[in-house]
mmCIF file of C-alpha atoms in Angstrom:
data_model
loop_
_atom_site.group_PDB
_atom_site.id
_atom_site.type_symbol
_atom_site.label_atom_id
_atom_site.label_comp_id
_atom_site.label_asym_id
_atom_site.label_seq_id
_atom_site.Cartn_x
_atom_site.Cartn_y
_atom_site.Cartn_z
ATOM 1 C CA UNK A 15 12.102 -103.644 2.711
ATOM 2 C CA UNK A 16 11.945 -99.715 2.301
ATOM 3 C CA UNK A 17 10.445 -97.449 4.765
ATOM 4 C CA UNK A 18 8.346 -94.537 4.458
ATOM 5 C CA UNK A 19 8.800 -91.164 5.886
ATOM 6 C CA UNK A 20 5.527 -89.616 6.949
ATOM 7 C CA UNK A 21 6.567 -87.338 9.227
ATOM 8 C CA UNK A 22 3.168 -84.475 9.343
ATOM 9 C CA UNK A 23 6.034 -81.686 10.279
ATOM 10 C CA UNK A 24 8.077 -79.645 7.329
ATOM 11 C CA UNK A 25 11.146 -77.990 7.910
ATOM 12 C CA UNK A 26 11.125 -74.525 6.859
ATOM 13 C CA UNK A 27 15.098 -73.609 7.240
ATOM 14 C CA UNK A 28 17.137 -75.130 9.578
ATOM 15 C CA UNK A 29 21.552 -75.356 9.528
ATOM 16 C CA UNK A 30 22.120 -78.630 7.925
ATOM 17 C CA UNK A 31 23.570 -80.961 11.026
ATOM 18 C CA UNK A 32 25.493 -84.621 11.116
ATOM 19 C CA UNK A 33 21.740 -85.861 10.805
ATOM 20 C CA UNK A 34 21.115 -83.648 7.770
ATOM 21 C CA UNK A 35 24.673 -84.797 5.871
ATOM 22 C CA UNK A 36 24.272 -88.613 6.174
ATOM 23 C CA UNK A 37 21.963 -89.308 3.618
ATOM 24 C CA UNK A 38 21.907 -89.251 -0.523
ATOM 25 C CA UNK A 39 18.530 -88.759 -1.785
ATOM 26 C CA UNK A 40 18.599 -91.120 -4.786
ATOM 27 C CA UNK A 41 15.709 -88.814 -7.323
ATOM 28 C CA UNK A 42 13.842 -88.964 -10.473
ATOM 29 C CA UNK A 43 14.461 -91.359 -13.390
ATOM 30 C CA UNK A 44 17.417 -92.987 -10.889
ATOM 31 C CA UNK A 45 14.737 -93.156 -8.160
ATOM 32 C CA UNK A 46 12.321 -95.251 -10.845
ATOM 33 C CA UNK A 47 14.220 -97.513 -11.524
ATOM 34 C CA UNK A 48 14.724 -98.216 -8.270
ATOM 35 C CA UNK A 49 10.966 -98.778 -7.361
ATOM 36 C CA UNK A 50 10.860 -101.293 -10.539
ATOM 37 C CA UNK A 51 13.732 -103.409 -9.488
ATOM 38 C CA UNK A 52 12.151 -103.402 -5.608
ATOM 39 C CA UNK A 53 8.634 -104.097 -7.272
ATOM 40 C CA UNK A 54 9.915 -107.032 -9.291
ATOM 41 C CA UNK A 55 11.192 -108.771 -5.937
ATOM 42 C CA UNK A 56 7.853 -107.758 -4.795
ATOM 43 C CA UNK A 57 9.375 -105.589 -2.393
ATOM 44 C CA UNK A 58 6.783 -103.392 -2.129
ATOM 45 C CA UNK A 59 4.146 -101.867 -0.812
ATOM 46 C CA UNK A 60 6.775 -101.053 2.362
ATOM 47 C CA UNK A 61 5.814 -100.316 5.800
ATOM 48 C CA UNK A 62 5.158 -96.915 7.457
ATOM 49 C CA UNK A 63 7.695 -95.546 9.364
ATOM 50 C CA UNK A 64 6.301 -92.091 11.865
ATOM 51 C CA UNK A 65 10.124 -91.421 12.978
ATOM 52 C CA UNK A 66 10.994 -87.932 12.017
ATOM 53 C CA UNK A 67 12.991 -87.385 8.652
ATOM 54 C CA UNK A 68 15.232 -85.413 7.284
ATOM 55 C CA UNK A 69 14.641 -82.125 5.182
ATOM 56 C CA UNK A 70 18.199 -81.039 3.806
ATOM 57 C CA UNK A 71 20.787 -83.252 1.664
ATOM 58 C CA UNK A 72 24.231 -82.503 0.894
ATOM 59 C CA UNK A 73 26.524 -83.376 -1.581
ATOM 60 C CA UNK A 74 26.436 -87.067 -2.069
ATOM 61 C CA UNK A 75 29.907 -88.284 -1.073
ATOM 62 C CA UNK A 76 32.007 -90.901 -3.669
ATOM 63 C CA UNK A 77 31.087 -94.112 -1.506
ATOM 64 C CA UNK A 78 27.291 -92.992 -1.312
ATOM 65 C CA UNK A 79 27.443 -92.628 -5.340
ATOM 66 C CA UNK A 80 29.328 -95.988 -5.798
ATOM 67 C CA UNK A 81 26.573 -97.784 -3.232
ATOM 68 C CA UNK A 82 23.569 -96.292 -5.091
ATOM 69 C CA UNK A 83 25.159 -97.558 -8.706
ATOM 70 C CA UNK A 84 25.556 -100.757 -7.219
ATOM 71 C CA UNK A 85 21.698 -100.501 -5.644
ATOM 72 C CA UNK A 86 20.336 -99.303 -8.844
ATOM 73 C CA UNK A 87 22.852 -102.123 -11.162
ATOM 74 C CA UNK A 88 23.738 -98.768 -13.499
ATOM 75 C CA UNK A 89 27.226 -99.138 -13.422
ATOM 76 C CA UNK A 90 27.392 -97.510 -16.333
ATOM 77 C CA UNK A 91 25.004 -94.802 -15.756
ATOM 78 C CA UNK A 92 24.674 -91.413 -13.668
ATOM 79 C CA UNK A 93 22.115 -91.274 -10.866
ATOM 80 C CA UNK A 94 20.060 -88.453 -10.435
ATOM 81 C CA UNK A 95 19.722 -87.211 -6.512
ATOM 82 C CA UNK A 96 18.659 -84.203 -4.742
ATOM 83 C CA UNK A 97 20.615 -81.546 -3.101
ATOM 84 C CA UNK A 98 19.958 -78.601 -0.745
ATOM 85 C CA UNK A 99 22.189 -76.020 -2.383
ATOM 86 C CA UNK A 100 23.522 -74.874 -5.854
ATOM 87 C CA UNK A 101 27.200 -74.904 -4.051
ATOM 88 C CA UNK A 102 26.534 -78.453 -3.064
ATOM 89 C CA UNK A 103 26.053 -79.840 -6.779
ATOM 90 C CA UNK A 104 29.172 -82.472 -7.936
ATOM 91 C CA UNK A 105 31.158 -82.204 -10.407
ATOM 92 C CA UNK A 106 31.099 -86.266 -10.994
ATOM 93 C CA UNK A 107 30.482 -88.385 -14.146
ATOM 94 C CA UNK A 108 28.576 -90.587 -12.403
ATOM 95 C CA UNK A 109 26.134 -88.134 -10.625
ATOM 96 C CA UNK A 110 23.572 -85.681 -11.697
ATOM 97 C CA UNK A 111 22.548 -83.728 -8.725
ATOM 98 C CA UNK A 112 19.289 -81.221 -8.709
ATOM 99 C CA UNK A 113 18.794 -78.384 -6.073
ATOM 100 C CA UNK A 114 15.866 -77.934 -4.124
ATOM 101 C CA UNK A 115 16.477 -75.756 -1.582
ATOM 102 C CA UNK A 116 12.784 -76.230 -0.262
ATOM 103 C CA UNK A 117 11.722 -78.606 2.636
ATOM 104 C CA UNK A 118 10.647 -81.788 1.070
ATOM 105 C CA UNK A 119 6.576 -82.444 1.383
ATOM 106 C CA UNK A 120 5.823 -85.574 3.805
ATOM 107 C CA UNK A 121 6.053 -89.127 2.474
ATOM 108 C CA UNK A 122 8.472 -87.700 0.049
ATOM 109 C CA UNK A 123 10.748 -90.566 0.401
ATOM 110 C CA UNK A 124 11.538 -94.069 1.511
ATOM 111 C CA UNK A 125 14.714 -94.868 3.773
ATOM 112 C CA UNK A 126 16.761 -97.431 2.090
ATOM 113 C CA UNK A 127 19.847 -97.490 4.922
ATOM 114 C CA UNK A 128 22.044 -94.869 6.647
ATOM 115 C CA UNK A 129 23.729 -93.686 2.820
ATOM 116 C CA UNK A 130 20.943 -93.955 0.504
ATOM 117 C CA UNK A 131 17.002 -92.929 0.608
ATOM 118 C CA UNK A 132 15.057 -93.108 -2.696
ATOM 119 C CA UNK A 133 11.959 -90.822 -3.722
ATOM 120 C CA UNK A 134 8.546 -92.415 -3.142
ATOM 121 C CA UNK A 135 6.490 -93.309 -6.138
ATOM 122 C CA UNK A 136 4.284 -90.087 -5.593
ATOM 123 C CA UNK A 137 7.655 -88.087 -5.729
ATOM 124 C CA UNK A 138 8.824 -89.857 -8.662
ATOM 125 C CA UNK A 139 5.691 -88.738 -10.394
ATOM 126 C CA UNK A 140 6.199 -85.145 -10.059
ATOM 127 C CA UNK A 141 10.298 -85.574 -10.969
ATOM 128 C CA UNK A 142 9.390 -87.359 -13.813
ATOM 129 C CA UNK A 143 7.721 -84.456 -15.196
ATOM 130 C CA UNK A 144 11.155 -82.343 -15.188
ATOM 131 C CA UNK A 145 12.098 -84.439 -17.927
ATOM 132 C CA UNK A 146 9.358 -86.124 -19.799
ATOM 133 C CA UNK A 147 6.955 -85.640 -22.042
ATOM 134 C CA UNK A 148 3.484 -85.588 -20.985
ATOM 135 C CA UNK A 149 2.209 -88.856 -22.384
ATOM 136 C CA UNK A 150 5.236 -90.236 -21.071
ATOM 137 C CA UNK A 151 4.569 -88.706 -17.387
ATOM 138 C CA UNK A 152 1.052 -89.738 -17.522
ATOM 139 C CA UNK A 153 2.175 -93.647 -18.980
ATOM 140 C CA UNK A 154 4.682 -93.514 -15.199
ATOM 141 C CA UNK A 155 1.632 -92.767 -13.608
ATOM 142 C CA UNK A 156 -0.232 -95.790 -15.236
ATOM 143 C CA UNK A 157 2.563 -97.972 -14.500
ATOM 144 C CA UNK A 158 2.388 -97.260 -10.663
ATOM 145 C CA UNK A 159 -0.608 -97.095 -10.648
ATOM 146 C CA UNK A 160 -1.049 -100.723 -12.511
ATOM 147 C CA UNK A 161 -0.174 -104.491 -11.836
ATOM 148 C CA UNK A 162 2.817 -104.369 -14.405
ATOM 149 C CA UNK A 163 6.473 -103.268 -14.566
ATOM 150 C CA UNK A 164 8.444 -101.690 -17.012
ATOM 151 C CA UNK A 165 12.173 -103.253 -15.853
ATOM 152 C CA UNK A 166 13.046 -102.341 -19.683
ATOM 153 C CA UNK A 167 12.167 -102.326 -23.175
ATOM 154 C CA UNK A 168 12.299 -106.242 -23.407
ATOM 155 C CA UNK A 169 11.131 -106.828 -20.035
ATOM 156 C CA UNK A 170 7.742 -106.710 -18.822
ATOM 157 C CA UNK A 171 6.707 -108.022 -15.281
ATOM 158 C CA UNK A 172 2.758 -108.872 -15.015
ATOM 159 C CA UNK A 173 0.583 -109.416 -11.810
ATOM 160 C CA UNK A 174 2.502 -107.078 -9.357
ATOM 161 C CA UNK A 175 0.130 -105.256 -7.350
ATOM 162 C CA UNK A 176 0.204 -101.452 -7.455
ATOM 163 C CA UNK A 177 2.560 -99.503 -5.722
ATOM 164 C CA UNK A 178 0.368 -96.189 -5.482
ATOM 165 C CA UNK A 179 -3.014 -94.750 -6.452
ATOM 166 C CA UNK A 180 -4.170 -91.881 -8.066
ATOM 167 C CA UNK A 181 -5.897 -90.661 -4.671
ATOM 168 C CA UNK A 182 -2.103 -91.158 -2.970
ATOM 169 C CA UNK A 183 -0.368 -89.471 -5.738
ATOM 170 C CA UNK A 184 -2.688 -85.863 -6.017
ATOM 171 C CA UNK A 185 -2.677 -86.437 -2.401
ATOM 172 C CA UNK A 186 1.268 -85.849 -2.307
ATOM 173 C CA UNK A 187 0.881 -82.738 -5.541
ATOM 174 C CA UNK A 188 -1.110 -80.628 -3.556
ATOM 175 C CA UNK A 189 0.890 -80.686 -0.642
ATOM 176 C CA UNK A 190 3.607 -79.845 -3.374
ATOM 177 C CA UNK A 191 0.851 -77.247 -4.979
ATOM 178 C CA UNK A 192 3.494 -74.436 -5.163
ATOM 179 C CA UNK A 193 6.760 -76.354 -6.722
ATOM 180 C CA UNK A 194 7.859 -76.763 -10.226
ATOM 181 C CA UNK A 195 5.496 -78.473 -12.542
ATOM 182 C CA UNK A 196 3.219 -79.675 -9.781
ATOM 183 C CA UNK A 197 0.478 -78.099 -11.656
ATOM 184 C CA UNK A 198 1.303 -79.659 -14.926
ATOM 185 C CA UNK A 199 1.475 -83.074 -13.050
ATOM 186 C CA UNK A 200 -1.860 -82.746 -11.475
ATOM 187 C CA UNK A 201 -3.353 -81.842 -14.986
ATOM 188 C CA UNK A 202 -1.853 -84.975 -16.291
ATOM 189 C CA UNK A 203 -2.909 -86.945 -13.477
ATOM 190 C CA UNK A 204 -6.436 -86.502 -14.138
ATOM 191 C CA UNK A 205 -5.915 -89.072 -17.028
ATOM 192 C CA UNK A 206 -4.129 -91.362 -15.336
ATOM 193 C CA UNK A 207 -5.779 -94.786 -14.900
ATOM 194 C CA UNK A 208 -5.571 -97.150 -12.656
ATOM 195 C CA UNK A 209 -5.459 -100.937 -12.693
ATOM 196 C CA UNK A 210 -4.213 -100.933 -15.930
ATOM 197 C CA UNK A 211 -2.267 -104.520 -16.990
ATOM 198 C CA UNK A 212 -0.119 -103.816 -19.741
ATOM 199 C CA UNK A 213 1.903 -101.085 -21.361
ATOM 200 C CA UNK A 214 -0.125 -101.328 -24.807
ATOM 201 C CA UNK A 215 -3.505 -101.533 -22.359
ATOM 202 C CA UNK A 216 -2.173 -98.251 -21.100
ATOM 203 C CA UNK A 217 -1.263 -96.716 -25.003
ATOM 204 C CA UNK A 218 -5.003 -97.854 -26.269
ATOM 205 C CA UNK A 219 -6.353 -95.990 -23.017
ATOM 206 C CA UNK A 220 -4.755 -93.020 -23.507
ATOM 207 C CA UNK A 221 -5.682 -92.922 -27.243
ATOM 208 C CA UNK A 222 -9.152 -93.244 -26.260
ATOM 209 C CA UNK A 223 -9.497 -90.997 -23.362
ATOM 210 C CA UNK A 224 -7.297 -88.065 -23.986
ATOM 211 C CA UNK A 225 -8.673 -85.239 -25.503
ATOM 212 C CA UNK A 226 -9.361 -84.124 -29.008
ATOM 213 C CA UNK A 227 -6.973 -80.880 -28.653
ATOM 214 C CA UNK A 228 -4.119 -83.130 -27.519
ATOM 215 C CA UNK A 229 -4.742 -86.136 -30.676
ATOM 216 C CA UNK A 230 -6.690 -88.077 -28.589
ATOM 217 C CA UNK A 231 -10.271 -89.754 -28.798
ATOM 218 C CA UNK A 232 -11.884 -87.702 -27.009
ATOM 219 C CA UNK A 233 -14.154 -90.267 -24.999
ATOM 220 C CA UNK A 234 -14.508 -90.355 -21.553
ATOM 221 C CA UNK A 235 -12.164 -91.490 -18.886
ATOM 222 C CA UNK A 236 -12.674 -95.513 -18.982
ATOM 223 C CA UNK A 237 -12.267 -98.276 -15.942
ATOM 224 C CA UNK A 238 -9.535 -100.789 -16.526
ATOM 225 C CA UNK A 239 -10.474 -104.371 -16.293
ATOM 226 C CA UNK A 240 -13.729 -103.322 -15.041
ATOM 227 C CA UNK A 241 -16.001 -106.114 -13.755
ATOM 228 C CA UNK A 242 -19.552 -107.219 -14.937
ATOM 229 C CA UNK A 243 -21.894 -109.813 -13.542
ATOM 230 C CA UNK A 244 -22.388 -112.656 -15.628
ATOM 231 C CA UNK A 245 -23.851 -115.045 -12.144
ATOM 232 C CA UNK A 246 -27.393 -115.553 -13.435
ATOM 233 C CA UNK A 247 -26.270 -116.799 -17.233
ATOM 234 C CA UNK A 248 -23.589 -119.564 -15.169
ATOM 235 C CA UNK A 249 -25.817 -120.278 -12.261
ATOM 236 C CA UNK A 250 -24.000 -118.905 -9.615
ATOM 237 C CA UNK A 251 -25.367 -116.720 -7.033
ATOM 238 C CA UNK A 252 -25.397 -112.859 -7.704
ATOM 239 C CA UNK A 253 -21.793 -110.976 -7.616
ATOM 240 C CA UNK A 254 -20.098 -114.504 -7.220
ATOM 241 C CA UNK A 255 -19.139 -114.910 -11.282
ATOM 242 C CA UNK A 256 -17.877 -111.961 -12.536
ATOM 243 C CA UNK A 257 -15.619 -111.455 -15.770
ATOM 244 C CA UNK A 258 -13.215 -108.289 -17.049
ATOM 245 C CA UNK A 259 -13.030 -106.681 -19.787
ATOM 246 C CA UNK A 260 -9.490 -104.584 -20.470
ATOM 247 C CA UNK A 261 -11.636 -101.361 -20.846
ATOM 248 C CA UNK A 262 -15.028 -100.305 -20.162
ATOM 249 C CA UNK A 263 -16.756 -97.233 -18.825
ATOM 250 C CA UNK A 264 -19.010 -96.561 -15.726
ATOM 251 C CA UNK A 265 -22.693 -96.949 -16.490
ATOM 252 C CA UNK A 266 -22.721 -98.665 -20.182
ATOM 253 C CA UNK A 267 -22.632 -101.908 -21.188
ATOM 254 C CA UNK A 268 -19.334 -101.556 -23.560
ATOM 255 C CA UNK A 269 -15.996 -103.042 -23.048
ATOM 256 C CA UNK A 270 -12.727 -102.868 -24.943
ATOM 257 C CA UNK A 271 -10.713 -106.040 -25.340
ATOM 258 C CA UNK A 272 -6.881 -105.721 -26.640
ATOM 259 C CA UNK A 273 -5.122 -108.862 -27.928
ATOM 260 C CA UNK A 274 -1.706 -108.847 -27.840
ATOM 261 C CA UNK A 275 0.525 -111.604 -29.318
ATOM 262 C CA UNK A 276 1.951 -111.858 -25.686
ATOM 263 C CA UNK A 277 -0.677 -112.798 -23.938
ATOM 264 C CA UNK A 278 -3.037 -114.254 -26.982
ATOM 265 C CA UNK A 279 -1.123 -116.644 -28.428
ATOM 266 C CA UNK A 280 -1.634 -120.267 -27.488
ATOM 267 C CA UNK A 281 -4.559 -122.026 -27.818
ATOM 268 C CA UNK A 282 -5.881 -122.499 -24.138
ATOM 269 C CA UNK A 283 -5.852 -118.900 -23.783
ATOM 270 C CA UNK A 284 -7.373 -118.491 -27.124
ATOM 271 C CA UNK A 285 -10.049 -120.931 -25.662
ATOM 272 C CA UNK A 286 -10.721 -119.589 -22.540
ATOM 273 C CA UNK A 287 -11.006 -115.760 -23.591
ATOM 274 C CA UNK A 288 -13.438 -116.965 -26.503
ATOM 275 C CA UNK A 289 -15.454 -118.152 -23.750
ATOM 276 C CA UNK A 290 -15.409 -115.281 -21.459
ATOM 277 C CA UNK A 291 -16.238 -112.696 -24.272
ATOM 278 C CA UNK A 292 -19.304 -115.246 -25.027
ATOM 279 C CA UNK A 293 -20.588 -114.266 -21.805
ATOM 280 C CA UNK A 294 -19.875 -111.060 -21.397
ATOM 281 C CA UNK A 295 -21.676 -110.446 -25.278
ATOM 282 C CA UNK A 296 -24.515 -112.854 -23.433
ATOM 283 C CA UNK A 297 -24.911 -110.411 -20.444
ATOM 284 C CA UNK A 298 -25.606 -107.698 -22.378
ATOM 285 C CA UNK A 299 -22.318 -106.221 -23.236
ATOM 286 C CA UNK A 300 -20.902 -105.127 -26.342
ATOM 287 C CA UNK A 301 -17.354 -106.462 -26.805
ATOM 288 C CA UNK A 302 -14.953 -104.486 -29.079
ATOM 289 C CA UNK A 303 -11.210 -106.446 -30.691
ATOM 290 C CA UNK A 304 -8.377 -104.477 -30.732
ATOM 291 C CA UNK A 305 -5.336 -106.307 -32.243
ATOM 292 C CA UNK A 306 -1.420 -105.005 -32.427
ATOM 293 C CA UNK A 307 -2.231 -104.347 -36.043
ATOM 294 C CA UNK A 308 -5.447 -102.606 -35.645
ATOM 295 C CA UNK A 309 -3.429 -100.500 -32.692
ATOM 296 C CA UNK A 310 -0.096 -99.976 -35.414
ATOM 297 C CA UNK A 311 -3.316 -98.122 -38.099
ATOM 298 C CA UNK A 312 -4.775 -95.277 -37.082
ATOM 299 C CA UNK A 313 -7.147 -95.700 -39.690
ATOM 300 C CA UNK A 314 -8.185 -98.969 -38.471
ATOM 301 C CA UNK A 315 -8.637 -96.980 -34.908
ATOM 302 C CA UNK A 316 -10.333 -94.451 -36.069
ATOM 303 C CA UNK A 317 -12.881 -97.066 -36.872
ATOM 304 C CA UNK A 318 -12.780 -98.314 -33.256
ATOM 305 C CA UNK A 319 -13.232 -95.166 -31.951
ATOM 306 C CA UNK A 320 -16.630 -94.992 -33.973
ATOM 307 C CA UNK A 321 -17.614 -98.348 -32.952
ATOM 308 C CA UNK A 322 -16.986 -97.142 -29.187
ATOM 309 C CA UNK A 323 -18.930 -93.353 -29.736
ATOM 310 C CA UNK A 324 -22.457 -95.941 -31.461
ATOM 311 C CA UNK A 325 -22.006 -97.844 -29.096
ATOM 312 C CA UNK A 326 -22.360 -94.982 -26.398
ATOM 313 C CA UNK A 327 -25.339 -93.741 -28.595
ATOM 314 C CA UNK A 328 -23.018 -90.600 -29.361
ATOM 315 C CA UNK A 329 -21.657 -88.799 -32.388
ATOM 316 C CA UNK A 330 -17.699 -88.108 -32.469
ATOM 317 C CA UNK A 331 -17.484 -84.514 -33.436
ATOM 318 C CA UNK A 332 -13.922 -82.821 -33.779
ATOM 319 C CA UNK A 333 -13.406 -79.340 -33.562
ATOM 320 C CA UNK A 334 -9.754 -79.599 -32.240
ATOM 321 C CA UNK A 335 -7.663 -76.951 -34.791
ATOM 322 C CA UNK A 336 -4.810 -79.576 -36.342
ATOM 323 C CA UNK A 337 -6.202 -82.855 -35.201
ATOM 324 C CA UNK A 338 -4.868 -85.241 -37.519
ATOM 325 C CA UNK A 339 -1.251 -83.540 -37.276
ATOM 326 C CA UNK A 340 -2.319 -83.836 -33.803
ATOM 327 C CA UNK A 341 -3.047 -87.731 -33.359
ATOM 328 C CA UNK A 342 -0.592 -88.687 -35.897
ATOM 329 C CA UNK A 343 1.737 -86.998 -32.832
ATOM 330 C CA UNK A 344 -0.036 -89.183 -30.258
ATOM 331 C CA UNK A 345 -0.309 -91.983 -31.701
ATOM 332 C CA UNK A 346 3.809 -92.528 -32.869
ATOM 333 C CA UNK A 347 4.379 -91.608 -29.459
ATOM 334 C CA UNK A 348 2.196 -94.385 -28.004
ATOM 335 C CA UNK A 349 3.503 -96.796 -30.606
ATOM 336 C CA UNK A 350 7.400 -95.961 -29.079
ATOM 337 C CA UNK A 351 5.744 -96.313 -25.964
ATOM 338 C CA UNK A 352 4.411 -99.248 -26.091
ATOM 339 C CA UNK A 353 7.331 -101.225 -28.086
#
């Protein structure tokens, strides 16, 4: 089980000491991959630990980079981890060290023994951004945010509970306000979703939510698997029946539904979604299909994105300059995303 730092003091400068020298700060992409093979063991969510932490990490030593490969099972792949000084980078194949001579924000990492500590998710979120894309950042941020995990392009874990929020994570940017890309991470955050159960649940949010100027839909910010009462057309007393649907937004009676071949396949689950879309339509709500194939068109979108705006009793009107070259962007990078 990993522990979190939350120590409320930062270090400004201080001589590194024994203390300061014992630690590698496993980082970034190294760091998620990490969280995702602790969430599938449903490791997580990890205790609080209020003991004081460490602000300053030097150069990771050769048994501290051979224990981390073996933590992270990359044997054949260089972990990223953070240093305190440009002199104190390695010169190692299997290490990738970045400098941040700064003290580290609190709850900026989890303790993993006396070698190794990892970034926490909220970390990982802004040290993704050094190297991703933006749809990719924000898609992280779904995904630790969500009840899935992305262990690799195969594999898919379902039903884990969230390892952050999106209240934890600006939480942890604004005490971070003034470091690199902390401001483009907080931008992106504010389309981050939670809740969300699957990667192509998060691709069909962001094409719906994200604005015009950056390919998107343009509509507003949905709820994921959001709830509606359906207790007075089963019987049951108020608030104690209640359905999902994948996507829906606060104050209308409109939900999204995405069928995947995953997950809509067999016949009993066939059965039993037929049934709950049945009474959501009978409560009042209008249900919109999305398939894989519909999701692989963007014509065929573009005609669920009208569905969605008459259904809101609205009127899509683009005035982003280059939208098509724009969504045609967004929408092959949503398709890699969610392969």
């Amino acid at each position: 089980m990993l522990r979190l730092f939350c120590d409320t003091s930062l270090v400004q400068s201080a001589p590194q000491t024994e203390e300061d020298t014992m630690a590698m700060l496993i980082s970034g992409r190294s760091a998620l991959r990490h969280i995702r093979n602790e969430r599938s063991q449903r490791a997580f969510p990890p205790r609080t630990n209020l003991r004081a932490m460490p602000n300053r990490f030097s150069p990771p030593t050769v048994s501290q980079i051979d224990a981390a490969q073996k933590l992270l099972g990359c044997r054949n792949q260089p972990v990223h981890c953070i240093v305190s000084r440009r002199e104190d980078r390695r010169k190692h194949p299997d290490v990738i060290c970045h400098v941040k001579s700064s003290a580290l924000a609190r709850g900026s990492f989890f303790h993993h023994d006396a070698e190794l500590c990892v970034s926490s998710p909220e970390a990982v979120f802004l040290q993704i951004h050094h190297s991703a894309s933006d749809i990719e950042a924000i898609a992280v941020g779904f995904e630790l945010c969500g009840t899935y995990i992305r262990v690799s392009d195969e594999h898919v874990i379902y039903g884990i509970p969230p390892v952050s929020s999106v209240v934890k994570i600006r939480s942890y940017l604004r005490r971070c306000q003034h470091e690199r890309h902390a401001a483009r991470a907080l931008r992106n955050l504010d389309f981050v979703c939670e809740h969300s159960n699957s990667i192509r649940e998060t691709a069909l949010a962001l094409y719906l939510s994200l604005p015009m100027s950056r390919g998107g839909a343009g509509l507003p910010k949905p709820i994921l698997n959001k709830s509606i009462d359906v207790s007075k057309l089963t019987g049951v007393a108020w608030r104690e029946d209640l359905r999902w649907t994948d996507i829906g937004w606060p104050g209308l009676n409109i939900g999204v539904e995405y069928d995947s071949d995953e997950f809509h396949s067999n016949p009993e689950k066939l059965a039993q979604d037929a049934r709950r879309r049945t009474l959501l339509q009978a409560a009042g709500c209008e249900v919109i299909v999305v398939t894989n194939d519909q999701f692989r068109c963007i014509s065929e979108l573009d005609k669920v994105v009208k569905a969605i705006y008459r259904g809101m009793g609205k009127y899509q009107r683009c005035r982003a300059r280059g939208f098509r070259l724009k969504q045609a962007a967004l929408h092959k990078e949503l398709l890699r995303l969610g392969r």
